Structure formats: structure tokens, C-alpha cells
């Protein structure tokens, strides 16, 4: 579908040069909901705007359905964008906004009318067709922006943090709505967000970006359970990092020795070398709090109650901090008090050896 | 591909700029160069120039050659006109500041809803015809005008005072027509003024006067400088106001220049005087730009 | 204690008095000028009763008629030319990042605001005299071009302000939805820019209508505009006819300035009224 190879974008020159994208390569497949996830300034919006045609890359190639599109201006590319602030034309009605792309493609009037009707139906905005865009709510504006971008039936729909301006409840609704639209229309969605939860719930695949590079591409579960790098593990959800020593590697299974002297089998990216110091990431909810004598021992420093679950902050012997998350049960009696000597353990295969 | 797009963007940009630049070069910037050239030519007998090089015009700006014995002396007439132009422009600027600053402050401290109305009242006269406003001033200060009539009526004076055709009249007129130019930039700085700073100063035992002097004035100083330049520059080059209110008796630089193209029939001298005026204005603008630049640095 | 219950941090003694005096000073002369345009007598100082005779006499004065028509022709042509050039210049200077020569262009556009009018007037007098000799043409186009030049910055400012306040995303959305650059300009940019264009044109019109100095120097014999005609009249015995002409000019300027103010203040174009 979209093939991007070694894409680099540098803004400015000399000392002020800023590299927004650095040798980015990615393949986006037909009909998938693909998310670019990363903190602000990581290059995800630049990548999106490059696909749309608003940013001219410094080097690299990009093809859409096998055809080179980098030389085409935005108004030729069969790609439409849902802008972050929606960018609805204030001097046009809802229906005129939705029909704009078709009008620019010089489609027949009857066809435009019919497609606009269908789109209004699709986003449930039919009654408001003739309203001015300033007279509708933020959520409705969002729907109009979506309908406007979908109306010309682009090959790819680009969404630039479209939900960030909405309040929490509306955002949840729109997340489901977007998934529905994607499966109903069969159009490839490329979605940009800095919200990890949004990315995990909606995407077929996620590309995690930082400092102009793609660090990891994978399904939500793979990204969450098996982060390849410290940044990915840290950016998505909460993670404990343990210093350990690699004992042996067999395919994706790695034996590691923890500072406590005990060994445990963890996952590692296939093909990595079999010795040296490594960092092992363990999700708080994948770890267990036990009496002393477990995998690693320490002292309970703090207990933080969150309603659905409770976080136990443990100071491990050797000085590292570790958080264990346990789901709360009704009427459970707290077994530990602050200051207790405790142990922490996790099952084989849970820990993930990070790329250095 | 990035380069070709940039080149076509550059071409498009210059094509868009072309009409405006062409008009400006033809009817504003270009002719200025010809003025410089004319200042080095010999005056023709009936206006115009004779195409032979001469520095007499520049010489005549500040000095005059005695007609009989060829001795040199300072041109008192020119010097007094230079001096009057600078003096009246400075006085105009000072008075405009003394009235404009409190007015801008007054407007900036009105409720937000009414501020725009007050500013509109300042702007309206500015956009109305300068000649008409000068004429309006002329009407009230003439011997039969309102000012004299009222003073005679009140028994303050027995006979009308000659106000028209004096330096006072010119200063009053220039103050009147250029006052909005002082209020506008001061107001612009004043509106951005954070009054919690004023509160902080009062909290730290400052009196009203010292708050004004130590907190408000330094913060709106860029506006004051801008306003002063905006009043001083057109005052210095004023032509209509001194012509109407000075009545040909109290010449300023603008009138002196005009004279060379009219009765004086000395175009090169007129050209040299124009360049002199332009140079003074440019120096004033440069001082402004530098001080504005410094403000930015010290505030950044 | 009862004098001021709360401490007003914004108060400065005497400032309101100065401000009110300032407003009175600004408007008193103009009001008197307007009042005396309705004087029945010949004097512009002694009130002799209400009459419209000076408006009638101005209306019937052929020189005034000529000057009025000429003023309107020049102002209309100059504002159209200046505004068109200013729209293009504003698009070139706001729609792309700072480019080489930007500050020179900016200084050129604003030059008429910085250089004393008398200097420009003298320059044009000399330059156009040369062209008049060379071509023999002595028509109105000298005045129209001169006016266009000094109107450009006035037209440029509100248009540029409007462009800078415009959401760039809208144009990108237009391009994204298959609009070619020209169609995006026609359908997206121009409708939004319209209030700025109108405001710029109005300012240019007022500025051209009011100009005295440059017109006085550039005009050929018999090319008086209303302001230069009035300037000539001020040398003679002044009758309220001048007041009447002034009042009409004032009314036009005030109406345009208030319209300008409302246009720029309302900010966004009225929603949904552009088809």
C-alpha cells in the first residue's frame, strides 16, 4: 500500500538544522488501522504531512500502490487528511464542506449530492446538513471533518490527532466511531496520536516514534508486552527496569541472572548476542508481591490505593525501585504494611530483555 | 524534487510582488534617486536644470555667497528655518506626549467594552483630511475666531491677539493633526500592561507618582518612543500646516523646499534641501530602530 | 475613609481631566467647522442663522464639480490598483517563510509611510516633469500612479493582518481535497480575505481622497482635486462654502473609517453567507 524507504526530512540549514525524520522506513498495509505513536516533536506529524504532500522530504522514497507520489502536489494525491483543528471552511455549510473535495474533482452535481447525502448518513449528521460550521459542537465538527475527508473515497485517510480537542467521554465515543468507519469503508487509516491508550485500543498496528525515528512496529499486544527498547517500554504504560546479566540466548528465550543471584528465563529479540549486561523490563501488573525469599527481596516503601488496583512500591536490595500492581478484591484485608520485608517475583517469559 | 518546488515557489513569490514593486519603484523610490542627481546640477533660469555638474546647491543649503564681493557667510535665512523646523517639531512632540500619555492611559484603563469606542474617537480625526483639520484650527484662532471672541467676551483682553500666522499657530496645528499618532502606539503598549505589576508596586510601598515613574513608564517606553518618532518625523517635513497657519511668514523646511520649485526657481537647491530633510528623518528613524532593538534585547 | 472605599490601582490624578480635554480639543474645531457650514451669513465667525445656501453654491460651482469628479476618479483608480497590488504582495510576504530580500521588500512597501511627503512630492515633480517633456502626455495617470504608490502600504496592512490571522490549515485542507492552487485561492483564501481586502481598499480610498501635498506638486495646470482646490481657496477670502465642502469630505471619511473599523473588528466573515 504505502511503502516508505529511508525518508529523511531536515528543516533549516547549518547550525539551526533540525532533523524531523531520520531514515524512516515503514510499510503500511491495505485496510489497516495504522497508528504513529510518540511524544510531541517525535516526527509523527511530519511523517503524516509527508504522506499528505505538505512536507517535501529531504531524501528517501515513498510509493502509494506502487506509484511514486513524492513528486505529486497534495491536490493530486488520493489521500485525505482529518486535520487536528478540523480546518472546516468557515464560509461554507456542513454539506458544502463535505462536498468540497468532490467539487474540486469536477464530479457531476448529482453524484456530489448523492455522496454528500451518504456521508452525512454515515456520520449521522443529516439533520445538520445546512448549518454553518460554527453552529455545531466540537464532536459534530469532528464528524464533518471525517465525512469531508472520506467523501472523495481516498485510498488512505490520514488523521492528525483528531480526538485531542474532545473531552474524555466524547473521545471514547469517537474512538469506537472511528473503528466502525474504518471497517465499514475499508479505507486504510493512518492515525497520529501521543495518547498510548488511544493507540492501544484502536490500532491494528502501531509504530512508536521518538526523535525522528521509528523504534518499533507491531500489534498493540506485542508493543505492550514485548517492548523492544527502553523508550518504548517507558512511553507505553508503566514499567520496572532491572539490571541483569545475560547468561544464554536460545532463539527468543534468554536466561538472565538478576542481582539477587537467581536466574529466570525472559524474552529477547531473536538473534542477539549471548553475554553481557542487559536491562530487563517487567510490567507492574505482571509482577507478584510475596513474602521474603522470592526472586528478589526488598522493603515495602509505600502503598498507593487507586480504586481498581493498588500499587506497592518496593525498595529492592541493591537500591533499585520496583512497583507491583495488584488488582483490588472486594473486602480484601491488606496483608502488608509499610516497612515490611517483602519479595518480588514474576513468571518465566514475562520479562523482556531490551535492546541497548 | 524539493529544490524544484522551492524554485517555483520563489518565482511565484516574485511574480506576486512585481506589480507593487513596479508601482513603488516608478512612483516612490526611483524618483528619489533623480532628486539626488538634481542636487548636483545647475539651476535653469526659469526653473528646471541645466545639465552641468555643480555643488552650489549643497553649498547653498547652509551658506550664501555675497552677490557683490563673493564672500561667504552662513545663510541666516536657511539656518533660522532649519532651527524653526526642529524647534517646532520638538515642541509639538513634547506637547503631544504631555497630552497623549495621560489620554492613552485613560483609554487603557477603561472597561474593555468601551476602550474600542474611545480609540475610535482618536482614530477618526486621524483619518480625516489633514487640510480640513488645519483649516478648522485656523478658523478658531483667527482674529475673529472663537478663542479671541470668547476672551474678549469675558473681558480678559480688549483687542484680538494675533494668534494666526505665528509659530504658536503652527505648533498648535501640528499638535492637533499629529496627536493621534502619539496616542496610538502608547495605547498599544499600555493595553498589554499587566496591572498586577502595578499592584505589586503599590504593595511594595510605591506612591502613585513613583508607580507611574518606576513601573508604568518604563514598561510602555517603547510605545512612547514610537509615538514620539511618529509625531516628530511628519512635523519636521510638514508642509500644509505651516503654509496655512504660518501664512507664508513663518516658513518651515517643507515650505522652503517648495519655494525653490516655485518662486525661487532653484530646483537643485530644492533637491539638496529635500535630501537634507530626508537624511534627518532617516537618522531619527535609525535612532528609533536601534533603541527599539535594545528594548527587545533587554526585555528578552 | 468614605472618600475611597477601595484602592483603585489604575487611578492617576489628573489623567482623566487631561484625556477629556484632549477629546474636546480634538473635536471642537471640527464641530465648529461643520456648524459654520450651515451659516446663513458670509462669515465663518459670526453666526447669522441656519441655511444650506453654501452647500447649494458649492454644488453649483463648476470648479468644485470638476475637482470632485477628478478626486473620485483618482481615488477609485488608485485604490483599485493599490489594493490589487497589495493583495498580491501580502500573499507573497505571508504565505511563505522569510525569504532573501524580505526586509528590502518590506521597507519598499512601507517607504511611503517613512519618507516625508514633501520629499516624495518633489521627487515626483522632477521625475514626471522629465516624462512630460519626453512624452508630451499630461493626463491624470501621473496623479493616479502617484496616489497608487502611497496607497499601497495602507491597503497592504489590513490585508496582511487578515492573512496572518487566517488558519493555514484551511488552505492545506483545500489542497488536500483536490483543489488546485488557483481554485483554493478562489474558493478558500479570497472569501476569507475579503473583509481585509475591502478594509484595505477603503483606507486607500480615504488616503487618496485626502491627499494634498503630492497632488499639489504632481498635478498639471487645471488638474485640481478637492483638497488642492480648497488649499487655493484658503489664500482668498474664505466663505462658508469651504466649510460645506469640508463637511462633505469629512462625512465621507468618517463613514469609511467607521465601516473599516466594523469590518476589521468583526474579524471573521459572517458564517455561511458566502455561497
PDB file of N, CA and C in Angstrom, chain B residues 101-102 105-106 109-110 195 198 202 207-213 216, chain C residues 8-17:
ATOM      1  N   UNK B 101       0.007  60.925  26.533  1.00  0.00           N
ATOM      2  CA  UNK B 101       0.265  59.864  27.508  1.00  0.00           C
ATOM      3  C   UNK B 101      -0.898  59.677  28.480  1.00  0.00           C
ATOM      4  N   UNK B 102      -1.345  60.772  29.147  1.00  0.00           N
ATOM      5  CA  UNK B 102      -2.499  60.580  30.027  1.00  0.00           C
ATOM      6  C   UNK B 102      -3.731  60.099  29.279  1.00  0.00           C
ATOM      7  N   UNK B 105      -3.369  56.452  28.672  1.00  0.00           N
ATOM      8  CA  UNK B 105      -3.537  55.766  29.962  1.00  0.00           C
ATOM      9  C   UNK B 105      -5.010  55.698  30.336  1.00  0.00           C
ATOM     10  N   UNK B 106      -5.669  56.834  30.147  1.00  0.00           N
ATOM     11  CA  UNK B 106      -7.099  56.912  30.448  1.00  0.00           C
ATOM     12  C   UNK B 106      -7.866  55.853  29.646  1.00  0.00           C
ATOM     13  N   UNK B 109      -7.287  52.220  30.691  1.00  0.00           N
ATOM     14  CA  UNK B 109      -7.860  51.806  31.981  1.00  0.00           C
ATOM     15  C   UNK B 109      -9.388  51.827  31.960  1.00  0.00           C
ATOM     16  N   UNK B 110      -9.982  52.096  30.809  1.00  0.00           N
ATOM     17  CA  UNK B 110     -11.445  51.978  30.714  1.00  0.00           C
ATOM     18  C   UNK B 110     -11.830  50.507  30.666  1.00  0.00           C
ATOM     19  N   UNK B 195      -1.518  44.866  34.923  1.00  0.00           N
ATOM     20  CA  UNK B 195      -1.742  45.719  36.082  1.00  0.00           C
ATOM     21  C   UNK B 195      -1.433  45.032  37.414  1.00  0.00           C
ATOM     22  N   UNK B 198       1.527  46.706  38.654  1.00  0.00           N
ATOM     23  CA  UNK B 198       1.225  47.959  39.343  1.00  0.00           C
ATOM     24  C   UNK B 198       0.800  47.657  40.779  1.00  0.00           C
ATOM     25  N   UNK B 202       2.516  48.928  44.323  1.00  0.00           N
ATOM     26  CA  UNK B 202       1.814  49.556  45.449  1.00  0.00           C
ATOM     27  C   UNK B 202       2.017  48.744  46.720  1.00  0.00           C
ATOM     28  N   UNK B 207       4.444  55.137  45.844  1.00  0.00           N
ATOM     29  CA  UNK B 207       3.350  56.103  45.744  1.00  0.00           C
ATOM     30  C   UNK B 207       2.845  56.097  44.305  1.00  0.00           C
ATOM     31  N   UNK B 208       1.709  56.782  44.081  1.00  0.00           N
ATOM     32  CA  UNK B 208       1.134  56.782  42.730  1.00  0.00           C
ATOM     33  C   UNK B 208       2.122  57.350  41.727  1.00  0.00           C
ATOM     34  N   UNK B 209       2.773  58.436  42.091  1.00  0.00           N
ATOM     35  CA  UNK B 209       3.725  59.065  41.183  1.00  0.00           C
ATOM     36  C   UNK B 209       4.892  58.137  40.881  1.00  0.00           C
ATOM     37  N   UNK B 210       5.370  57.467  41.932  1.00  0.00           N
ATOM     38  CA  UNK B 210       6.527  56.600  41.721  1.00  0.00           C
ATOM     39  C   UNK B 210       6.154  55.326  40.966  1.00  0.00           C
ATOM     40  N   UNK B 211       4.924  54.874  41.130  1.00  0.00           N
ATOM     41  CA  UNK B 211       4.459  53.744  40.325  1.00  0.00           C
ATOM     42  C   UNK B 211       4.487  54.143  38.860  1.00  0.00           C
ATOM     43  N   UNK B 212       4.008  55.359  38.606  1.00  0.00           N
ATOM     44  CA  UNK B 212       3.979  55.857  37.235  1.00  0.00           C
ATOM     45  C   UNK B 212       5.393  55.927  36.665  1.00  0.00           C
ATOM     46  N   UNK B 213       6.301  56.466  37.493  1.00  0.00           N
ATOM     47  CA  UNK B 213       7.648  56.735  37.018  1.00  0.00           C
ATOM     48  C   UNK B 213       8.486  55.462  36.923  1.00  0.00           C
ATOM     49  N   UNK B 216       5.132  51.940  35.405  1.00  0.00           N
ATOM     50  CA  UNK B 216       4.325  52.081  34.189  1.00  0.00           C
ATOM     51  C   UNK B 216       5.156  52.662  33.046  1.00  0.00           C
TER      52      UNK B 216
ATOM     53  N   UNK C   8      -8.082  52.137  44.062  1.00  0.00           N
ATOM     54  CA  UNK C   8      -8.084  51.872  42.627  1.00  0.00           C
ATOM     55  C   UNK C   8      -6.664  51.978  42.097  1.00  0.00           C
ATOM     56  N   UNK C   9      -6.067  50.816  41.768  1.00  0.00           N
ATOM     57  CA  UNK C   9      -4.663  50.818  41.336  1.00  0.00           C
ATOM     58  C   UNK C   9      -4.480  51.519  39.997  1.00  0.00           C
ATOM     59  N   UNK C  10      -5.566  51.638  39.239  1.00  0.00           N
ATOM     60  CA  UNK C  10      -5.436  52.204  37.908  1.00  0.00           C
ATOM     61  C   UNK C  10      -5.535  53.723  37.897  1.00  0.00           C
ATOM     62  N   UNK C  11      -5.941  54.302  39.026  1.00  0.00           N
ATOM     63  CA  UNK C  11      -6.193  55.748  39.017  1.00  0.00           C
ATOM     64  C   UNK C  11      -4.887  56.524  39.029  1.00  0.00           C
ATOM     65  N   UNK C  12      -4.826  57.583  38.247  1.00  0.00           N
ATOM     66  CA  UNK C  12      -3.716  58.523  38.314  1.00  0.00           C
ATOM     67  C   UNK C  12      -4.339  59.910  38.308  1.00  0.00           C
ATOM     68  N   UNK C  13      -4.007  60.706  39.307  1.00  0.00           N
ATOM     69  CA  UNK C  13      -4.653  62.002  39.478  1.00  0.00           C
ATOM     70  C   UNK C  13      -4.470  62.862  38.236  1.00  0.00           C
ATOM     71  N   UNK C  14      -5.521  63.475  37.783  1.00  0.00           N
ATOM     72  CA  UNK C  14      -5.452  64.434  36.684  1.00  0.00           C
ATOM     73  C   UNK C  14      -5.513  63.819  35.300  1.00  0.00           C
ATOM     74  N   UNK C  15      -5.222  62.526  35.201  1.00  0.00           N
ATOM     75  CA  UNK C  15      -5.202  61.926  33.867  1.00  0.00           C
ATOM     76  C   UNK C  15      -6.564  61.988  33.173  1.00  0.00           C
ATOM     77  N   UNK C  16      -7.646  61.638  33.874  1.00  0.00           N
ATOM     78  CA  UNK C  16      -8.944  61.718  33.178  1.00  0.00           C
ATOM     79  C   UNK C  16      -9.244  63.141  32.695  1.00  0.00           C
ATOM     80  N   UNK C  17      -8.876  64.136  33.477  1.00  0.00           N
ATOM     81  CA  UNK C  17      -9.135  65.520  33.082  1.00  0.00           C
ATOM     82  C   UNK C  17      -8.378  65.847  31.794  1.00  0.00           C
TER      83      UNK C  17
END
